[in-house]
């Protein structure tokens, strides 16, 4: 780790160059479909990324941002999140649930499409990463965890124009407009990003549209949210088909949701009903310039309604939720499929002195899979004003995707006889949160059964076949997250360090397409230094080692200069040491950069 030594030396010099003072770390209230609890009081395993942290990180997409979090692995097959898969704690890309303001945006076709619904960073207030058994409250797909994107809170009226240019002829233009009225608030965003790509047939185009309007009537709120994203990209060697250099793909993801928040006069009862429609579209062409040589086309729809109820009473706090939805797919490969889904959630938080206990359960019914019941419990004990010990245990599950069940090609074969995945997970964590310093450590264990992977019995086999892995697979690991905010003179600086370790007992008796190459060691160091009120920098370092032995180190840098209240400029350098590395067998870009200019009206 030769690069790490000079970087740590740089960190030490920057910190000790002047005397420093302490600064306050702000409290965050973590959202939940059932209970809203301040982060310091919550006994779930939750990582919160604030809007300030997003702005300070040298990234421009959600996929790149999540790579900096302990226990999160993002494997990209291109640039700027054009095509990427997300993994939590050694699970697969289909075992992570993505939500927007608590609304599920998973795609029943395949977990490969999870990040197709990623919002632009400009409209994100914060991101909540719930890992381990505590994610059971979100239901299906939250097998290893869930990621909830909380959209921007509108408290000022302004319009921001953004222009970005960079390596590989990358060009992006975006507009974000927001209006803060007494009873009406609006935010709208549109952006288009294009690039020629960093190697043959890796060009891409990302198009985003997002709107949200809030109407406040007394203590009640009505919100309408719409989202549309379209990604077009050359898929040279994607999906581990290294020899296939001329693939091409276009994906779409859209969401329309109407949500109401109704509170009783004494604020002890809160009802949150919502209706939503989520649509996905995927067109895959085997030969980009000859669609007749092989083309898959899929459209998925999810139409649903839900209501969450929260009540504060003498016994503590109670959360209850129900959801009904209809899911269908129309595909020239998978066929036309349909299912109805019903979910019921319940949890209650008891608090006595320094101890809090939150038992709960979830029940789900799938018209084509049957019933599932998965209980769990979260416990916390406050050892001091700033120190808390927590324990979580519970069951999670995952229904096979339509690709797992029915996809058919010469290289990939689904299996209609697949069983749902199941897991029993345990986690213990110790959390300290002071005025200027916070740290959390966690150890966990997950016993999984019927895990699904695409496998070959021998390297000579031509097709990957979906199968339930026989026997129990145990995954163990640990995580550490620390943040120190300090002051030199009048300026505030932040140092963040995280480390994650994973191991499992999966014996390689077959050739696995996805399950074997998890991120075993992951170190992230981020230093944000505010030199003056106008000039700041963020340096980031990452060391990653995979279970199969590959490892790499990356160093990124962002320089930010704020001219005045209207103009701001950012310069980003990525992979500054020109490291050669691979993700999903795909060679990733060498050193490259990006310049951003922001103008606010």
mmCIF file of C-alpha atoms in Angstrom, residues 77 235-247 286 411-412 462 464 513 583-587:
data_model
loop_
_atom_site.group_PDB
_atom_site.id
_atom_site.type_symbol
_atom_site.label_atom_id
_atom_site.label_comp_id
_atom_site.label_asym_id
_atom_site.label_seq_id
_atom_site.Cartn_x
_atom_site.Cartn_y
_atom_site.Cartn_z
ATOM 1 C CA UNK A 77 -19.482 -1.289 -16.305
ATOM 2 C CA UNK A 235 -22.116 -2.334 -23.594
ATOM 3 C CA UNK A 236 -18.687 -3.619 -24.608
ATOM 4 C CA UNK A 237 -18.170 -6.838 -22.623
ATOM 5 C CA UNK A 238 -20.934 -6.044 -20.114
ATOM 6 C CA UNK A 239 -22.610 -8.733 -17.988
ATOM 7 C CA UNK A 240 -19.369 -10.758 -18.052
ATOM 8 C CA UNK A 241 -19.645 -11.447 -21.776
ATOM 9 C CA UNK A 242 -16.085 -10.255 -22.400
ATOM 10 C CA UNK A 243 -15.846 -11.442 -26.015
ATOM 11 C CA UNK A 244 -19.004 -9.562 -27.025
ATOM 12 C CA UNK A 245 -17.787 -6.076 -27.885
ATOM 13 C CA UNK A 246 -20.705 -4.731 -29.934
ATOM 14 C CA UNK A 247 -23.585 -4.961 -27.456
ATOM 15 C CA UNK A 286 -26.561 -8.050 -29.258
ATOM 16 C CA UNK A 411 -25.520 -18.129 -22.629
ATOM 17 C CA UNK A 412 -28.047 -17.627 -19.791
ATOM 18 C CA UNK A 462 -21.689 -22.680 -22.813
ATOM 19 C CA UNK A 464 -24.907 -20.009 -17.088
ATOM 20 C CA UNK A 513 -21.023 -15.867 -12.222
ATOM 21 C CA UNK A 583 -14.723 -4.351 -12.170
ATOM 22 C CA UNK A 584 -16.908 -7.255 -13.336
ATOM 23 C CA UNK A 585 -13.968 -8.193 -15.597
ATOM 24 C CA UNK A 586 -14.321 -4.800 -17.306
ATOM 25 C CA UNK A 587 -11.193 -2.570 -17.487
#
